[in-house]
Short mmCIF file of C-alpha atoms in Angstrom, two decimals:
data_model
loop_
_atom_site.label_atom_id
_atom_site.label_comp_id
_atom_site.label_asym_id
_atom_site.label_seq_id
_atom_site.Cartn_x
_atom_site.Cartn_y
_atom_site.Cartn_z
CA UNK V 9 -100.11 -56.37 5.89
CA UNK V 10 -100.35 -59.79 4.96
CA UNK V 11 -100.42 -62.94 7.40
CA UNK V 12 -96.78 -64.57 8.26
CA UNK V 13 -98.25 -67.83 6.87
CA UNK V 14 -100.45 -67.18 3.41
CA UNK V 15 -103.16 -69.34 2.66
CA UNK V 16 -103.30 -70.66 -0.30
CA UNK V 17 -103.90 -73.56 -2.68
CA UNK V 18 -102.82 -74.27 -6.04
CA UNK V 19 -103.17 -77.46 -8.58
CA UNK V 20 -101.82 -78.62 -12.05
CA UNK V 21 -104.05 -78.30 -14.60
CA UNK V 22 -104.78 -81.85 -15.80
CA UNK V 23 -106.61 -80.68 -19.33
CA UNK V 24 -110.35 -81.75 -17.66
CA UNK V 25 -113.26 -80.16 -19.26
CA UNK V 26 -116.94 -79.48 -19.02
CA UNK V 27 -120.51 -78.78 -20.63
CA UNK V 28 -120.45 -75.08 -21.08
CA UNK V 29 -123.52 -72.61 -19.98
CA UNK V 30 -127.16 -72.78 -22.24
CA UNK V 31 -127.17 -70.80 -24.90
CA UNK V 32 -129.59 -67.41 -25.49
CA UNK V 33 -128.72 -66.51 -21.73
CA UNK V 34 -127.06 -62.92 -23.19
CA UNK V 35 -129.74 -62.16 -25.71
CA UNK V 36 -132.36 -62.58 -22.51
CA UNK V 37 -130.27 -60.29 -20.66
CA UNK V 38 -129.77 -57.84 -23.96
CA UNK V 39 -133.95 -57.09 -23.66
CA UNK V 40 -133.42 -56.46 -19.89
CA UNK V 41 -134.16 -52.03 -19.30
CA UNK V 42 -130.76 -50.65 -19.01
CA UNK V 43 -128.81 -53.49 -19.83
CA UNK V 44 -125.13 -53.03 -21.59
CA UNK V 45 -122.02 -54.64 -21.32
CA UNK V 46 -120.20 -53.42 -18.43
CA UNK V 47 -116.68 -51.51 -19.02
CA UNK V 48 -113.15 -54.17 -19.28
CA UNK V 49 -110.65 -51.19 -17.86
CA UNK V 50 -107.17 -51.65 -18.81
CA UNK V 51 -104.66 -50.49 -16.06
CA UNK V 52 -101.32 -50.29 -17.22
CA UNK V 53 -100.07 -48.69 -13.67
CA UNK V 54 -101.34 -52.27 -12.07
CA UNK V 55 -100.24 -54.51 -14.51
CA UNK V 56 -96.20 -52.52 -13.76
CA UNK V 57 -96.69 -52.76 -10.05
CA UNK V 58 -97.48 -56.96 -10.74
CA UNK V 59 -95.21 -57.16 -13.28
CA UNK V 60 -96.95 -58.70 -15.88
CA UNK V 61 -98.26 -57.35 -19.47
CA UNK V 62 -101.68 -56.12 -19.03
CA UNK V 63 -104.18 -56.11 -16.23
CA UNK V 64 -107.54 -55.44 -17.57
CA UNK V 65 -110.43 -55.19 -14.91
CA UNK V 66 -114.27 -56.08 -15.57
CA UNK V 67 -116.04 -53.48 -13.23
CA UNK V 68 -119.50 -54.68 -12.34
CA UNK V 69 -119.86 -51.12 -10.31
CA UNK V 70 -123.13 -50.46 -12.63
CA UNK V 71 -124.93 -53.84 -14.23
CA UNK V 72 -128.91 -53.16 -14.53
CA UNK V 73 -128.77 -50.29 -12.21
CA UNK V 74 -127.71 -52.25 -9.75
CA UNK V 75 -123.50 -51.53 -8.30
CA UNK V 76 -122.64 -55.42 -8.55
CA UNK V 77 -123.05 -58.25 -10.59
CA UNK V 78 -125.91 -60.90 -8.86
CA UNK V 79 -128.58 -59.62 -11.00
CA UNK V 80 -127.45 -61.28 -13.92
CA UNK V 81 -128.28 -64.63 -11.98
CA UNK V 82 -131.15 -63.63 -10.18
CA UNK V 83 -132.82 -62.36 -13.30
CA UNK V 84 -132.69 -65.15 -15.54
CA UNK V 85 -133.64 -68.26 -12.65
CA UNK V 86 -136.70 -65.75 -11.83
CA UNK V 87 -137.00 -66.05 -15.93
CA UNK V 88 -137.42 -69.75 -15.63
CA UNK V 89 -139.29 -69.82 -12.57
CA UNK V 90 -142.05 -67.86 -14.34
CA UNK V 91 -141.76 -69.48 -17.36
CA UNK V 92 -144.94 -71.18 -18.79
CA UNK V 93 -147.09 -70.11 -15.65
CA UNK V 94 -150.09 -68.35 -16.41
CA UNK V 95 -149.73 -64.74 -16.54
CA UNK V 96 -150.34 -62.57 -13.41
CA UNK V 97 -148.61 -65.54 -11.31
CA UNK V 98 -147.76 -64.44 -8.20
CA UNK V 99 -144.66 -65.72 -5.99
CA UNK V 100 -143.35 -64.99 -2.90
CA UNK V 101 -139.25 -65.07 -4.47
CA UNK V 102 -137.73 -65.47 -0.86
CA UNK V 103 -133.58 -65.00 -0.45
CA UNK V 104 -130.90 -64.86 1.88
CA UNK V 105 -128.09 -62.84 1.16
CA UNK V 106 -124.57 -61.19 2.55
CA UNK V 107 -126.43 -57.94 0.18
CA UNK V 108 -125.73 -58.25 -2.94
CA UNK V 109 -127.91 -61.09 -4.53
CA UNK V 110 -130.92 -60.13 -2.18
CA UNK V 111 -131.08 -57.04 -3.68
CA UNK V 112 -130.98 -58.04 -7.35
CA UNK V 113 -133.63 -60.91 -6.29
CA UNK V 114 -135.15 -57.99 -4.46
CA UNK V 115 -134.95 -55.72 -8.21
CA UNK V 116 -135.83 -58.61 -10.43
CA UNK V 117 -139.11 -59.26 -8.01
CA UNK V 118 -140.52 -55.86 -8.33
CA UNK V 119 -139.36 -55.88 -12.15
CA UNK V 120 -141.89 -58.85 -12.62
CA UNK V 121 -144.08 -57.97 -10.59
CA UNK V 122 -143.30 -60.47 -7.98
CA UNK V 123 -142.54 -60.64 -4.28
CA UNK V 124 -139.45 -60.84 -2.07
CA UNK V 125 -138.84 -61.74 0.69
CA UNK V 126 -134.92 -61.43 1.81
CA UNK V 127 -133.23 -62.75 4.94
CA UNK V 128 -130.20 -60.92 6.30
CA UNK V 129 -127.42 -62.43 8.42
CA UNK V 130 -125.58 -60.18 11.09
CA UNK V 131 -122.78 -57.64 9.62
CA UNK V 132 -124.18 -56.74 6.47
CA UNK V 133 -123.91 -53.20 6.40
CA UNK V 134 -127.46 -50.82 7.33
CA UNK V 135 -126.88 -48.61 4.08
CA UNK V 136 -127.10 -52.33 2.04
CA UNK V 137 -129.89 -53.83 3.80
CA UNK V 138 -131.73 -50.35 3.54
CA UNK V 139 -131.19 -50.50 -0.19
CA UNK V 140 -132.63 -54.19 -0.18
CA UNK V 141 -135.66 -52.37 1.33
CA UNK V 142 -135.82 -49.85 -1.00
CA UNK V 143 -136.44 -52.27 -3.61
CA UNK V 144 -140.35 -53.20 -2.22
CA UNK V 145 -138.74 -56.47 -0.27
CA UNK V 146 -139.82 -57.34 3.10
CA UNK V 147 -136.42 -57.61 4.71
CA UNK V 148 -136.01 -60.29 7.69
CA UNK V 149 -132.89 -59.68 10.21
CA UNK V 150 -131.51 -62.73 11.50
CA UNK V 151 -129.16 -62.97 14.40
CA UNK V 152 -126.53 -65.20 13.22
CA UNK V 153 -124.20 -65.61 10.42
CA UNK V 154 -125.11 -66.27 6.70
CA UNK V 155 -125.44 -70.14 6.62
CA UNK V 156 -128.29 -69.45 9.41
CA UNK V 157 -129.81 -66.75 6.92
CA UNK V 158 -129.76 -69.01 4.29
CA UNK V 159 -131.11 -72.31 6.82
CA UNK V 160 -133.82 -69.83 7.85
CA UNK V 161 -135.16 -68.91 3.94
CA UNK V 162 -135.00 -72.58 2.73
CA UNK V 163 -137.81 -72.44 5.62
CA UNK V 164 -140.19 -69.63 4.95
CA UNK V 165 -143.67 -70.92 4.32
CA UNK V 166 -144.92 -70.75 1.12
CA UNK V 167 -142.00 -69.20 -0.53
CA UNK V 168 -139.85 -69.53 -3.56
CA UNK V 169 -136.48 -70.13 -2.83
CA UNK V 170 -134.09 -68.19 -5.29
CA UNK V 171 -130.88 -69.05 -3.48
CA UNK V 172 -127.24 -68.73 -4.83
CA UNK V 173 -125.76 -71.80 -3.21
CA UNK V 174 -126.53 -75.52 -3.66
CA UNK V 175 -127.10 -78.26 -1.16
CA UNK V 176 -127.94 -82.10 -1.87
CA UNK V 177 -131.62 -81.62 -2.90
CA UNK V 178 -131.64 -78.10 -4.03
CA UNK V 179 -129.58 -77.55 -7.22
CA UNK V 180 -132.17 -76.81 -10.02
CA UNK V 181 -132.50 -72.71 -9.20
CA UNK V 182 -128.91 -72.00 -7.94
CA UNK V 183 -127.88 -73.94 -11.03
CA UNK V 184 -129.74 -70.88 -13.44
CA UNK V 185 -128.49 -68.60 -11.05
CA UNK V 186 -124.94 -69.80 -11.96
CA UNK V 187 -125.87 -70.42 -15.83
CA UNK V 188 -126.74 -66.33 -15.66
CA UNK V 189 -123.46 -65.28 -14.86
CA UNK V 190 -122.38 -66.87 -18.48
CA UNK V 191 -123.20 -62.91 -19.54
CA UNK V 192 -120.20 -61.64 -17.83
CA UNK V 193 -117.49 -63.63 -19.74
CA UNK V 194 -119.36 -63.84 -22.89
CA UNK V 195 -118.73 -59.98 -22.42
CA UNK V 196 -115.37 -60.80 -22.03
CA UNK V 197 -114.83 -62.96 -24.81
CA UNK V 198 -116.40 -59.92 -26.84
CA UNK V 199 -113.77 -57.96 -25.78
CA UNK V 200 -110.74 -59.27 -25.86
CA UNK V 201 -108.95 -61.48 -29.09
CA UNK V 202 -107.28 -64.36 -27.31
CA UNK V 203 -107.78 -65.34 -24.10
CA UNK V 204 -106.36 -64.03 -20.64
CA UNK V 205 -103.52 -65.95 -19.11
CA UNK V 206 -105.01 -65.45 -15.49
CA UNK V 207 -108.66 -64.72 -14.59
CA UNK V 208 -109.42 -63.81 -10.97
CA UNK V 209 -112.43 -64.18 -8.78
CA UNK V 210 -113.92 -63.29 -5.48
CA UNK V 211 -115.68 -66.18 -4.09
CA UNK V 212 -118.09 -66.69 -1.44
CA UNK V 213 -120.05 -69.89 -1.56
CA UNK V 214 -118.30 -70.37 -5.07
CA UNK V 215 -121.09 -69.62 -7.58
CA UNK V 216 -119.50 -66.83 -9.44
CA UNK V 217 -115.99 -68.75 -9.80
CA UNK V 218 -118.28 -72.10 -10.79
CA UNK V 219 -119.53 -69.89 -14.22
CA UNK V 220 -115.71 -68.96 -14.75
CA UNK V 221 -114.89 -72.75 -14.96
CA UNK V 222 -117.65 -73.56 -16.50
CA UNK V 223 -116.93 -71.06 -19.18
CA UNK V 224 -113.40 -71.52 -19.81
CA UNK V 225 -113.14 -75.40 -18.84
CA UNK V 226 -115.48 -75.90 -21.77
CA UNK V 227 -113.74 -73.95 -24.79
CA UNK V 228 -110.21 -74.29 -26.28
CA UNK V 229 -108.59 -71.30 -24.23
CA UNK V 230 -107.67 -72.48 -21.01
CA UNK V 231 -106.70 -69.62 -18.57
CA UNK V 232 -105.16 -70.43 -15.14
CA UNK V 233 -108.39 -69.62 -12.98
CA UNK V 234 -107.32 -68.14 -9.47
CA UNK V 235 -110.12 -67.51 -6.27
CA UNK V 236 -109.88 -65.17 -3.44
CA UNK V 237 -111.51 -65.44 -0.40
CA UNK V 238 -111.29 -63.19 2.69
CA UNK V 239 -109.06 -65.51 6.04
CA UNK V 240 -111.80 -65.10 8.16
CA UNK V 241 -114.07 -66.63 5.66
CA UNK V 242 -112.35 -69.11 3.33
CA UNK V 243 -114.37 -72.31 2.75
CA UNK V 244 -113.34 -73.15 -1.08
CA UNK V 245 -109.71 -72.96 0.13
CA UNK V 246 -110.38 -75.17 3.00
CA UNK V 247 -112.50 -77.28 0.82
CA UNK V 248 -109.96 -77.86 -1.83
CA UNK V 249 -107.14 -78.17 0.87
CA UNK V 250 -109.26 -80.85 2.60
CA UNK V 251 -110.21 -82.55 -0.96
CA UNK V 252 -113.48 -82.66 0.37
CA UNK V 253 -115.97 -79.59 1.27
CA UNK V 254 -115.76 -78.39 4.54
CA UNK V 255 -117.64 -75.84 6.63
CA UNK V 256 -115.71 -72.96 8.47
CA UNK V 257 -116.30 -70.74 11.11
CA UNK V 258 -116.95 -67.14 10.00
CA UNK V 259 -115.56 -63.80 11.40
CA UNK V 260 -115.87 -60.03 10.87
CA UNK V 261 -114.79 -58.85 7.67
CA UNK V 262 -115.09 -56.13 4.98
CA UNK V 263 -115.87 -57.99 2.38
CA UNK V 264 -119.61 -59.22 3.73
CA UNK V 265 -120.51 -60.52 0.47
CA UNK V 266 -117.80 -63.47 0.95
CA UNK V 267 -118.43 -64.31 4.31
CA UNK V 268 -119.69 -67.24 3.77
CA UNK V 269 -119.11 -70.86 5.76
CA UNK V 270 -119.93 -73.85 2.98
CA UNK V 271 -118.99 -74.09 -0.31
CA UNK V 272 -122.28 -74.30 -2.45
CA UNK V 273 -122.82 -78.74 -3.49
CA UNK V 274 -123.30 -77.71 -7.12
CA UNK V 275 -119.92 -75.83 -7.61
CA UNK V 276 -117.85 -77.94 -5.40
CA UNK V 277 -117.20 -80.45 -8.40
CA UNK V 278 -115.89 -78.03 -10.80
CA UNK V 279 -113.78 -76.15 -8.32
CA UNK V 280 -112.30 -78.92 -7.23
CA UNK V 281 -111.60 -80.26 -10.75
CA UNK V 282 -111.43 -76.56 -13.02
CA UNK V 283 -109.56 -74.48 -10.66
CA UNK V 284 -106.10 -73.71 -10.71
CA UNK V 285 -105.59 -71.92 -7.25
CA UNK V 286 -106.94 -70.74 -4.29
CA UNK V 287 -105.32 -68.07 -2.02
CA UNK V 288 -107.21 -66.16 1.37
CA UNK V 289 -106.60 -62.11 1.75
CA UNK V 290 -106.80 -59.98 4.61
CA UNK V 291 -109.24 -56.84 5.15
CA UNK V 292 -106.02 -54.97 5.04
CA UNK V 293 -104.72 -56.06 2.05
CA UNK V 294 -108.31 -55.50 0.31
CA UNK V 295 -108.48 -51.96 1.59
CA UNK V 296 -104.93 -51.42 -0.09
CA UNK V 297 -106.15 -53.02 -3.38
CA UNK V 298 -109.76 -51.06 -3.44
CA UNK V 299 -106.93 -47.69 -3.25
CA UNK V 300 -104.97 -48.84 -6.11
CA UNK V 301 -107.99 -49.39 -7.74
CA UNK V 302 -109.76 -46.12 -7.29
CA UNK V 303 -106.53 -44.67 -8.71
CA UNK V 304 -107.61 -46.60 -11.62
CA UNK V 305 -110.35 -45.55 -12.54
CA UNK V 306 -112.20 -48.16 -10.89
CA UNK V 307 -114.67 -47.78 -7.83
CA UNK V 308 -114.47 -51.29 -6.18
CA UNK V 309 -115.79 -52.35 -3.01
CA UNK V 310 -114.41 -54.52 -0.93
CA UNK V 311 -115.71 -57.66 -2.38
CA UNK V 312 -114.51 -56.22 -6.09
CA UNK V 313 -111.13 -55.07 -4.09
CA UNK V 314 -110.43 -58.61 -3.33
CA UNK V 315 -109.50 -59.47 -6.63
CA UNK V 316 -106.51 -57.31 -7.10
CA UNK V 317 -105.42 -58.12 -3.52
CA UNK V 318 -105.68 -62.19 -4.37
CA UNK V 319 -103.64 -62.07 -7.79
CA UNK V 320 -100.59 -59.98 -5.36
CA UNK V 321 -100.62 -62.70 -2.61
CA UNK V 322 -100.83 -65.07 -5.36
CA UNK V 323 -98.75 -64.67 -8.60
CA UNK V 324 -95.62 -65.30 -6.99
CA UNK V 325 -96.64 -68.79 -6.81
CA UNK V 326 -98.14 -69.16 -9.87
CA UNK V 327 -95.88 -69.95 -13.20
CA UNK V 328 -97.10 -67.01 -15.70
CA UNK V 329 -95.03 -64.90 -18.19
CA UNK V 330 -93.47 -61.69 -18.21
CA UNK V 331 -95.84 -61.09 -20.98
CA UNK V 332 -99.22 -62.18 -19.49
CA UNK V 333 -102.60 -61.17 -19.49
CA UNK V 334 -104.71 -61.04 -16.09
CA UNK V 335 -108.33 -60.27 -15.94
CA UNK V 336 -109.75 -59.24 -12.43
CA UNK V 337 -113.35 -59.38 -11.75
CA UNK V 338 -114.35 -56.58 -9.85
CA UNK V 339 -117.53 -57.75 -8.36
CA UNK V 340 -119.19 -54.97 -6.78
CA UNK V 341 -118.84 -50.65 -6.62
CA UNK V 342 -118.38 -49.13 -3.39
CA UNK V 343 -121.73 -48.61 -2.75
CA UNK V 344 -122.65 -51.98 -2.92
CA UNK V 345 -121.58 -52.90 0.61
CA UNK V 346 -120.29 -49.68 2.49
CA UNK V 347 -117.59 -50.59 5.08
CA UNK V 348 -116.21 -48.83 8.15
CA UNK V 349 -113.27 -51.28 8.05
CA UNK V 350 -112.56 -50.44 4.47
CA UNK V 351 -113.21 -46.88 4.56
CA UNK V 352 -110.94 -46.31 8.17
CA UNK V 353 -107.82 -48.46 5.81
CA UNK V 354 -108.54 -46.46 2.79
CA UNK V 355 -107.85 -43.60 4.81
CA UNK V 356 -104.16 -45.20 5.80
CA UNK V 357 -100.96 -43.92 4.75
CA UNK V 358 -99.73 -47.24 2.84
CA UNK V 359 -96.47 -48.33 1.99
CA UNK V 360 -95.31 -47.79 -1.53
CA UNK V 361 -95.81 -51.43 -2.21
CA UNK V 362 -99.62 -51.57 -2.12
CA UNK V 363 -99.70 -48.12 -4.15
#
């Protein structure tokens, strides 16, 4: 059920734009083995239950082999890195990660013949940090949350940082990481004639929802842009309620791929500036929404799962038509980050309301 008291955030849109991603991002990703546009699933039994128009969902369950959507980043800042060194370079590519973006640094190591080296905060899930392994990355436990993961990998000796969060000083790689995800919504843009009214996504330290402003802050179509975050975890909504980024304490959750404490330094600006809400979800709500999606057609995880469960705390604050449009970003499959927490709620009886 969700809290007595929802947290959320929500700003006018004040018309202020941005420069948008590089171009020939897609067509590097086009050559990648196995790469295709992932599916845009229409679900007209969601978009009844939110009473809206159409809810269309991206499902990044299968992008480059891999059941979420990080290796679109990793893959193109390794790109760079290795760009104009002489060939048969060898880097240590060195990570932390909830699971997700260690394993596609992990994937686009081996794929260049690189390699990685991946630090993993407490709570990530064995099966995902197994899979990490499985790639040919020496994995590195650490016993603490993921800021600590990512304080101890900024510190590895004579490693290449490919992080997916900013700080003052370190901006250049997590910036290509970001400029990677351009693929998704150019995917998006492919697919659908005029814009959405409402685009929807999971954020951890922000990087993901940074490429939706970024892409639709610097265009004509302005969709209302809308994060979700899990409570125990939510530093852009504490960030943009404070008007000033923030660290939070992090707790147990299901979604382990957005339990993260700081809001990445390069993102900050344009969330605080491009977004037009901000709302915090509960495991139980995501477990509820990764149902409803499975009946779908979709296999979300929790992190993926978070997106339908954000736009149904959220629309009844925000002003959109009988008529609109939302786009959900389903971020990861089910695989991606297996959950006991998820998997005991999925097994609830639910009330009709979250069906």
């Amino acid at each position: 059920m969700a809290s007595d008291l929802r947290q959320m955030w929500t700003a006018a849109d004040l018309g202020w734009r941005c420069e948008p991603a590089p171009a020939g991002i897609r067509e590097f990703h086009a050559k990648l083995p196995g790469y295709v546009p992932t599916p845009l699933v229409d679900a007209p039994e969601l978009a009844a239950s939110l009473g809206v128009g159409r809810v269309l969902v991206k499902d990044e369950s299968a992008r480059l082999g891999l059941p979420a959507f990080k290796a679109l980043g990793a893959s193109w800042a390794v790109h760079l890195l290795l760009t104009g060194r002489p060939a048969g370079t060898a880097l240590t590519l060195v990570t932390a990660t909830d699971g997700n973006h260690g394993r596609a640094v992990a994937r686009t190591a081996r794929l260049f013949g690189q390699r990685a080296v991946v630090y993993v905060p407490e709570g990530v899930h064995p099966a995902a940090v197994a899979a990490i392994g499985d790639e040919g990355a020496t994995v590195v436990a650490v016993p603490g949350p993921y800021d600590e993961a990512v304080r101890r990998a900024a510190a590895h000796p004579g490693g290449t940082l490919v992080q997916d969060t900013a700080w003052p000083g370190y901006e250049r790689v997590p910036g290509w990481i970001v400029d990677g995800y351009s693929t998704l919504f150019a995917e998006l843009d492919d697919r659908l004639p005029t814009a959405p009214d409402l685009v929807v996504v999971p954020a951890g330290v922000g990087s993901l929802a940074q490429a939706a402003v970024t892409h639709y802050r610097s265009g004509s179509a302005r969709p209302a842009l809308l994060t979700v975050e899990p409570e125990t975890a939510a530093c852009v909504l504490a960030s943009l309620t404070a008007g000033e980024p923030v660290t939070v304490p992090t707790g147990e959750t299901a979604l382990a791929g957005l339990n993260c404490g700081t809001v990445s330094s390069l993102a900050w600006p344009l969330l605080r500036d491009g977004l037009s809400a901000a709302v915090a979800v509960t495991d139980e709500e995501t477990a509820a929404a990764a149902q409803a999606l499975a009946a779908a057609g979709v296999p979300a995880g929790p992190c993926g799962a978070a997106s339908l469960a954000g736009a149904r705390a959220a629309l009844p604050a925000l002003d959109l038509p009988p008529s609109a449009t939302i786009v959900l970003l389903s971020t990861e499959g089910r695989e991606a980050n297996p959950s006991s927490i998820t998997k005991q709620a999925l097994g609830m009886i639910l009330p009709n309301r979250f069906r």
